[in-house]
Amino acid sequence: MSIPDEFDAVACSLEADTKQKYTALLTDFEKSLESYWKFETVDGMFKQSDDSTDEYKFDYLKEDFGRLLSWEETFAKLDELNSNAPANECYKVFFLARHGQGYHNLANSTYGNKEWYRKWSELNGDGKIVWGPDPELTELGVSQARDNAHVWAEQVKKGVKLPTVWFSSPFRRSADTLINTWESFVDISTIKPLIMEDFRETIGVHTCDKRSPRSVIAAKYEHLGFVIEDGFEEEDVYWKPDYRETIEEHGIRTNRAFQHIFNNCEDEVVSITSHSGAIRAQLLVLNHRPFSIGTGGMIPVVVKGTKYEKGE
């Protein structure tokens, strides 16, 4: 894992009116559903939710993932919240992981943000390395995922509970990060991580954010135990070379993914492996402060979901 840098800062930033625009879209989205969950963060559990925590100096690997309580106290609090919650409330811990360094991250840092966004992000490579579509992890990216595995092992000794359900973006850099992080703890073929389109990176323009065909993803990951969600198209029908998804649009599809988790998973401890832009959208949906995550990084969040019926 790396401490966030200037490139990560851009990836996690929000415009002044982003929340307002997201709220407007969310109102229409919720009207389309017969029932829906509203999400918020439970503060006081992890340092990352505290505005006083400096995201550019904070290293969760060295600070017990940022927990403010012992793990025993953390999960006792979670159990207490769920035990005392009314029927329409539910609490979960989300471990939101960013993939390790990919070749597009290497290119971004090589050419700088200005040139990356002006030219290189719309190309597949520079004649030396290839970063689009659907780039692989670099050697550093693999080692960052394995660093996470070592720290998880340390936290297990201190009482952390492992996730019991796993989700992944459909990109190789996310699925490979999941494997290298978790294969020493669990049997991937048994936990059956679910690949979901809605957990992919911001869609459009950047070639690194165009996914592989379904058949390619299936050939690489299904025999390992990964499950691809129903309705997953063969070709990437969402990516367009001339339109990049807005943050608030990204937030709506992220909200849709969280609706799926709260509607279909009784699990209290959830692992989601995705991307910097995806985590930006996830924190927006959870009304958590923006928090920059370096490649291979992770942020835990205690999430409160409240269910409403249409018209409430």
Short mmCIF file of C-alpha atoms in Angstrom, two decimals:
data_model
loop_
_atom_site.label_atom_id
_atom_site.label_comp_id
_atom_site.label_asym_id
_atom_site.label_seq_id
_atom_site.Cartn_x
_atom_site.Cartn_y
_atom_site.Cartn_z
CA MET A 1 0.00 0.00 0.00
CA SER A 2 1.22 3.51 -0.72
CA ILE A 3 0.45 6.74 1.09
CA PRO A 4 -1.87 8.85 -1.14
CA ASP A 5 -0.09 11.24 -3.49
CA GLU A 6 -1.14 14.17 -5.71
CA PHE A 7 -2.71 11.80 -8.24
CA ASP A 8 -4.80 10.10 -5.56
CA ALA A 9 -5.88 13.51 -4.26
CA VAL A 10 -7.44 14.31 -7.65
CA ALA A 11 -9.13 10.90 -7.74
CA CYS A 12 -10.88 11.41 -4.39
CA SER A 13 -11.83 15.09 -4.65
CA LEU A 14 -15.39 16.37 -4.93
CA GLU A 15 -16.68 19.54 -6.53
CA ALA A 16 -18.53 21.98 -4.26
CA ASP A 17 -21.90 21.04 -5.75
CA THR A 18 -21.36 17.27 -6.10
CA LYS A 19 -23.45 16.31 -3.07
CA GLN A 20 -26.30 18.53 -4.23
CA LYS A 21 -26.25 17.01 -7.72
CA TYR A 22 -26.05 13.49 -6.29
CA THR A 23 -29.01 14.17 -3.97
CA ALA A 24 -31.11 15.33 -6.92
CA LEU A 25 -30.34 12.17 -8.90
CA LEU A 26 -30.88 10.03 -5.79
CA THR A 27 -34.41 11.39 -5.32
CA ASP A 28 -35.36 10.22 -8.81
CA PHE A 29 -33.59 6.88 -8.32
CA GLU A 30 -35.42 6.16 -5.07
CA LYS A 31 -38.77 7.03 -6.69
CA SER A 32 -38.14 4.23 -9.19
CA LEU A 33 -37.90 1.60 -6.43
CA GLU A 34 -40.69 -0.07 -4.44
CA SER A 35 -38.45 0.05 -1.38
CA TYR A 36 -34.95 1.38 -0.82
CA TRP A 37 -32.19 1.79 1.75
CA LYS A 38 -30.70 5.08 2.83
CA PHE A 39 -27.09 4.87 3.95
CA GLU A 40 -24.96 6.74 6.45
CA THR A 41 -21.68 6.29 8.30
CA VAL A 42 -21.51 5.48 12.00
CA ASP A 43 -18.80 7.80 13.33
CA GLY A 44 -16.53 7.15 16.29
CA MET A 45 -15.39 3.70 15.15
CA PHE A 46 -12.49 4.48 12.80
CA LYS A 47 -10.09 7.42 12.55
CA GLN A 48 -10.75 7.86 8.85
CA SER A 49 -14.23 9.24 9.50
CA ASP A 50 -12.82 11.96 11.78
CA ASP A 51 -12.20 15.27 10.01
CA SER A 52 -9.05 15.81 12.06
CA THR A 53 -7.31 12.78 10.49
CA ASP A 54 -4.81 13.85 7.83
CA GLU A 55 -5.42 11.46 4.94
CA TYR A 56 -2.00 12.23 3.41
CA LYS A 57 -0.08 11.18 6.51
CA PHE A 58 -2.36 8.44 7.81
CA ASP A 59 -1.11 4.89 7.23
CA TYR A 60 -3.79 2.39 8.16
CA LEU A 61 -1.28 -0.47 7.91
CA LYS A 62 0.54 0.91 10.94
CA GLU A 63 -2.54 2.01 12.88
CA ASP A 64 -4.63 -1.15 13.21
CA PHE A 65 -6.75 -0.16 10.20
CA GLY A 66 -7.60 3.08 12.03
CA ARG A 67 -9.80 1.48 14.67
CA LEU A 68 -10.60 3.64 17.70
CA LEU A 69 -11.74 0.69 19.84
CA SER A 70 -10.35 -2.79 20.27
CA TRP A 71 -11.66 -5.23 17.68
CA GLU A 72 -13.63 -6.99 20.39
CA GLU A 73 -15.27 -3.68 21.33
CA THR A 74 -15.82 -2.77 17.67
CA PHE A 75 -17.73 -5.93 16.86
CA ALA A 76 -19.55 -5.91 20.20
CA LYS A 77 -20.74 -2.42 19.28
CA LEU A 78 -21.85 -3.67 15.87
CA ASP A 79 -23.76 -6.54 17.50
CA GLU A 80 -25.35 -4.10 19.95
CA LEU A 81 -26.42 -1.76 17.15
CA ASN A 82 -28.04 -4.61 15.20
CA SER A 83 -29.66 -6.14 18.31
CA ASN A 84 -31.28 -2.83 19.27
CA ALA A 85 -32.17 -1.72 15.77
CA PRO A 86 -35.79 -1.53 14.61
CA ALA A 87 -36.85 -3.88 11.83
CA ASN A 88 -36.02 -1.39 9.09
CA GLU A 89 -32.43 -0.73 10.24
CA CYS A 90 -29.27 -2.75 9.66
CA TYR A 91 -25.58 -2.18 10.40
CA LYS A 92 -22.56 -3.61 8.57
CA VAL A 93 -18.80 -3.08 8.38
CA PHE A 94 -17.56 -2.44 4.85
CA PHE A 95 -13.86 -2.93 4.11
CA LEU A 96 -13.42 -0.83 0.95
CA ALA A 97 -10.20 -1.85 -0.79
CA ARG A 98 -8.46 -0.21 -3.72
CA HIS A 99 -6.53 -2.40 -6.14
CA GLY A 100 -2.74 -2.37 -6.10
CA GLN A 101 -0.74 -0.36 -8.62
CA GLY A 102 -1.75 -1.07 -12.20
CA TYR A 103 0.16 -0.15 -15.33
CA HIS A 104 -2.15 2.85 -15.84
CA ASN A 105 -1.14 4.13 -12.38
CA LEU A 106 2.50 3.73 -13.37
CA ALA A 107 1.89 5.68 -16.58
CA ASN A 108 -0.01 8.39 -14.71
CA SER A 109 2.86 8.91 -12.28
CA THR A 110 5.39 8.79 -15.14
CA TYR A 111 3.74 11.47 -17.28
CA GLY A 112 2.01 13.50 -14.56
CA ASN A 113 -1.65 14.36 -14.18
CA LYS A 114 -1.73 17.14 -16.76
CA GLU A 115 -0.30 15.04 -19.59
CA TRP A 116 -2.17 11.93 -18.46
CA TYR A 117 -5.53 13.66 -18.76
CA ARG A 118 -4.56 15.60 -21.90
CA LYS A 119 -3.22 12.71 -23.93
CA TRP A 120 -2.12 9.42 -22.46
CA SER A 121 -5.30 8.32 -20.67
CA GLU A 122 -7.07 8.06 -24.05
CA LEU A 123 -4.39 5.78 -25.53
CA ASN A 124 -3.74 2.10 -24.85
CA GLY A 125 -0.03 2.52 -24.18
CA ASP A 126 3.16 4.36 -25.04
CA GLY A 127 5.07 1.68 -26.93
CA LYS A 128 6.77 0.50 -23.74
CA ILE A 129 3.90 -0.49 -21.48
CA VAL A 130 0.22 -1.25 -22.11
CA TRP A 131 -2.46 0.16 -19.82
CA GLY A 132 -5.64 -0.17 -21.82
CA PRO A 133 -8.06 -1.68 -21.88
CA ASP A 134 -8.30 -3.41 -18.49
CA PRO A 135 -4.64 -3.18 -17.38
CA GLU A 136 -2.88 -5.75 -15.23
CA LEU A 137 -1.23 -5.14 -11.87
CA THR A 138 2.45 -4.23 -11.86
CA GLU A 139 4.84 -6.23 -9.69
CA LEU A 140 4.50 -3.47 -7.11
CA GLY A 141 0.72 -3.79 -7.30
CA VAL A 142 0.92 -7.50 -6.53
CA SER A 143 3.26 -6.85 -3.60
CA GLN A 144 0.90 -4.18 -2.25
CA ALA A 145 -1.95 -6.71 -2.20
CA ARG A 146 0.29 -9.20 -0.43
CA ASP A 147 1.28 -6.52 2.10
CA ASN A 148 -2.40 -6.26 2.92
CA ALA A 149 -2.50 -10.00 3.51
CA HIS A 150 0.34 -9.72 6.03
CA VAL A 151 -1.40 -6.92 7.91
CA TRP A 152 -4.71 -8.78 7.91
CA ALA A 153 -2.85 -11.68 9.51
CA GLU A 154 -1.61 -9.34 12.25
CA GLN A 155 -5.11 -7.96 12.80
CA VAL A 156 -6.61 -11.45 12.98
CA LYS A 157 -4.32 -12.08 15.95
CA LYS A 158 -5.74 -8.90 17.51
CA GLY A 159 -9.33 -10.06 17.05
CA VAL A 160 -10.58 -8.64 13.76
CA LYS A 161 -13.35 -10.63 12.11
CA LEU A 162 -12.76 -11.63 8.51
CA PRO A 163 -15.36 -10.68 5.94
CA THR A 164 -17.91 -13.36 5.12
CA VAL A 165 -18.89 -12.00 1.71
CA TRP A 166 -16.66 -10.60 -1.04
CA PHE A 167 -17.36 -8.37 -4.03
CA SER A 168 -15.09 -7.26 -6.86
CA SER A 169 -15.02 -4.85 -9.74
CA PRO A 170 -14.86 -6.73 -13.07
CA PHE A 171 -11.39 -5.35 -13.83
CA ARG A 172 -8.39 -7.65 -13.59
CA ARG A 173 -6.52 -5.30 -11.29
CA SER A 174 -9.30 -5.60 -8.71
CA ALA A 175 -9.89 -9.34 -8.97
CA ASP A 176 -6.12 -10.02 -8.79
CA THR A 177 -5.79 -7.76 -5.76
CA LEU A 178 -8.61 -9.67 -4.08
CA ILE A 179 -6.87 -12.98 -4.78
CA ASN A 180 -3.46 -11.85 -3.54
CA THR A 181 -4.97 -10.32 -0.42
CA TRP A 182 -7.26 -13.16 0.61
CA GLU A 183 -6.01 -16.49 -0.77
CA SER A 184 -3.92 -17.17 2.34
CA PHE A 185 -6.99 -16.80 4.58
CA VAL A 186 -9.85 -18.33 2.65
CA ASP A 187 -10.52 -20.73 -0.20
CA ILE A 188 -11.46 -18.46 -3.11
CA SER A 189 -13.43 -21.31 -4.69
CA THR A 190 -15.54 -21.53 -1.52
CA ILE A 191 -16.19 -17.85 -0.82
CA LYS A 192 -17.17 -17.24 -4.46
CA PRO A 193 -16.49 -13.50 -4.82
CA LEU A 194 -19.20 -11.80 -6.86
CA ILE A 195 -18.05 -9.67 -9.79
CA MET A 196 -20.43 -6.72 -10.19
CA GLU A 197 -20.47 -4.15 -12.98
CA ASP A 198 -21.58 -1.43 -10.55
CA PHE A 199 -18.29 -1.67 -8.63
CA ARG A 200 -16.17 -0.81 -11.67
CA GLU A 201 -14.18 2.40 -12.02
CA THR A 202 -15.56 5.64 -13.45
CA ILE A 203 -16.79 4.83 -16.96
CA GLY A 204 -15.66 6.37 -20.24
CA VAL A 205 -12.83 8.07 -22.17
CA HIS A 206 -9.90 6.51 -20.24
CA THR A 207 -8.93 3.26 -21.93
CA CYS A 208 -7.82 1.76 -18.63
CA ASP A 209 -11.48 1.94 -17.53
CA LYS A 210 -12.79 -0.15 -20.42
CA ARG A 211 -13.30 -3.70 -19.25
CA SER A 212 -12.50 -6.99 -20.91
CA PRO A 213 -15.25 -9.05 -22.58
CA ARG A 214 -17.25 -11.29 -20.27
CA SER A 215 -15.78 -14.43 -21.88
CA VAL A 216 -12.24 -13.25 -21.06
CA ILE A 217 -13.16 -12.47 -17.44
CA ALA A 218 -14.94 -15.82 -17.11
CA ALA A 219 -12.00 -17.76 -18.54
CA LYS A 220 -9.58 -16.18 -16.07
CA TYR A 221 -11.65 -16.13 -12.89
CA GLU A 222 -14.65 -18.48 -12.92
CA HIS A 223 -12.54 -21.63 -12.51
CA LEU A 224 -11.02 -20.00 -9.40
CA GLY A 225 -14.46 -19.59 -7.86
CA PHE A 226 -15.48 -16.08 -8.90
CA VAL A 227 -19.11 -15.63 -9.89
CA ILE A 228 -20.16 -13.08 -12.50
CA GLU A 229 -23.47 -11.39 -11.75
CA ASP A 230 -26.53 -12.13 -13.86
CA GLY A 231 -27.10 -9.84 -16.83
CA PHE A 232 -23.39 -9.14 -17.36
CA GLU A 233 -22.95 -8.25 -21.05
CA GLU A 234 -20.30 -9.88 -23.24
CA GLU A 235 -18.94 -6.55 -24.48
CA ASP A 236 -18.50 -3.37 -22.46
CA VAL A 237 -21.66 -1.58 -23.58
CA TYR A 238 -21.21 1.25 -21.06
CA TRP A 239 -17.78 2.59 -21.97
CA LYS A 240 -17.73 5.42 -24.52
CA PRO A 241 -14.66 7.21 -25.92
CA ASP A 242 -16.27 10.65 -25.76
CA TYR A 243 -18.17 10.74 -22.46
CA ARG A 244 -16.88 10.23 -18.93
CA GLU A 245 -19.33 9.44 -16.16
CA THR A 246 -19.86 12.20 -13.59
CA ILE A 247 -19.21 11.60 -9.90
CA GLU A 248 -22.91 11.84 -9.07
CA GLU A 249 -23.81 9.35 -11.84
CA HIS A 250 -21.15 7.04 -10.43
CA GLY A 251 -22.76 7.52 -7.02
CA ILE A 252 -26.14 6.31 -8.27
CA ARG A 253 -24.81 3.02 -9.61
CA THR A 254 -22.80 2.60 -6.41
CA ASN A 255 -26.00 3.15 -4.43
CA ARG A 256 -27.63 0.46 -6.58
CA ALA A 257 -24.85 -1.96 -5.64
CA PHE A 258 -25.27 -1.16 -1.94
CA GLN A 259 -29.03 -1.73 -2.30
CA HIS A 260 -28.16 -5.22 -3.58
CA ILE A 261 -25.93 -5.93 -0.58
CA PHE A 262 -28.46 -4.78 2.01
CA ASN A 263 -31.33 -6.59 0.26
CA ASN A 264 -29.53 -9.89 -0.34
CA CYS A 265 -26.75 -10.33 2.24
CA GLU A 266 -27.24 -10.99 5.93
CA ASP A 267 -23.46 -10.78 6.35
CA GLU A 268 -22.24 -8.11 8.75
CA VAL A 269 -18.65 -7.92 7.50
CA VAL A 270 -18.31 -7.11 3.80
CA SER A 271 -15.25 -6.85 1.53
CA ILE A 272 -15.41 -4.76 -1.66
CA THR A 273 -12.34 -4.50 -3.91
CA SER A 274 -12.53 -1.72 -6.48
CA HIS A 275 -10.84 1.56 -7.44
CA SER A 276 -9.98 5.06 -6.24
CA GLY A 277 -12.85 6.68 -8.15
CA ALA A 278 -15.18 3.89 -7.05
CA ILE A 279 -14.25 4.43 -3.40
CA ARG A 280 -14.82 8.17 -3.87
CA ALA A 281 -18.37 7.33 -5.02
CA GLN A 282 -18.83 4.78 -2.22
CA LEU A 283 -17.91 7.33 0.45
CA LEU A 284 -20.22 9.87 -1.21
CA VAL A 285 -23.13 7.41 -0.99
CA LEU A 286 -22.31 6.67 2.66
CA ASN A 287 -22.08 10.38 3.50
CA HIS A 288 -18.53 9.78 4.72
CA ARG A 289 -15.91 12.50 4.40
CA PRO A 290 -13.83 12.26 1.22
CA PHE A 291 -10.71 10.25 2.02
CA SER A 292 -7.85 9.62 -0.38
CA ILE A 293 -6.67 6.01 -0.69
CA GLY A 294 -3.28 5.06 -2.12
CA THR A 295 -2.85 2.11 -4.48
CA GLY A 296 -3.40 -1.09 -2.55
CA GLY A 297 -5.03 0.85 0.29
CA MET A 298 -8.23 0.19 2.19
CA ILE A 299 -10.72 2.05 4.35
CA PRO A 300 -13.15 0.45 6.84
CA VAL A 301 -16.55 2.04 7.37
CA VAL A 302 -19.39 1.11 9.71
CA VAL A 303 -22.55 1.57 7.65
CA LYS A 304 -26.09 2.15 8.86
CA GLY A 305 -28.84 1.27 6.42
CA THR A 306 -32.43 2.37 6.95
CA LYS A 307 -35.12 0.86 4.74
CA TYR A 308 -38.04 2.89 3.42
CA GLU A 309 -41.08 1.90 1.43
CA LYS A 310 -42.03 3.84 -1.70
CA GLY A 311 -43.61 7.15 -0.80
CA GLU A 312 -42.15 7.36 2.72
#
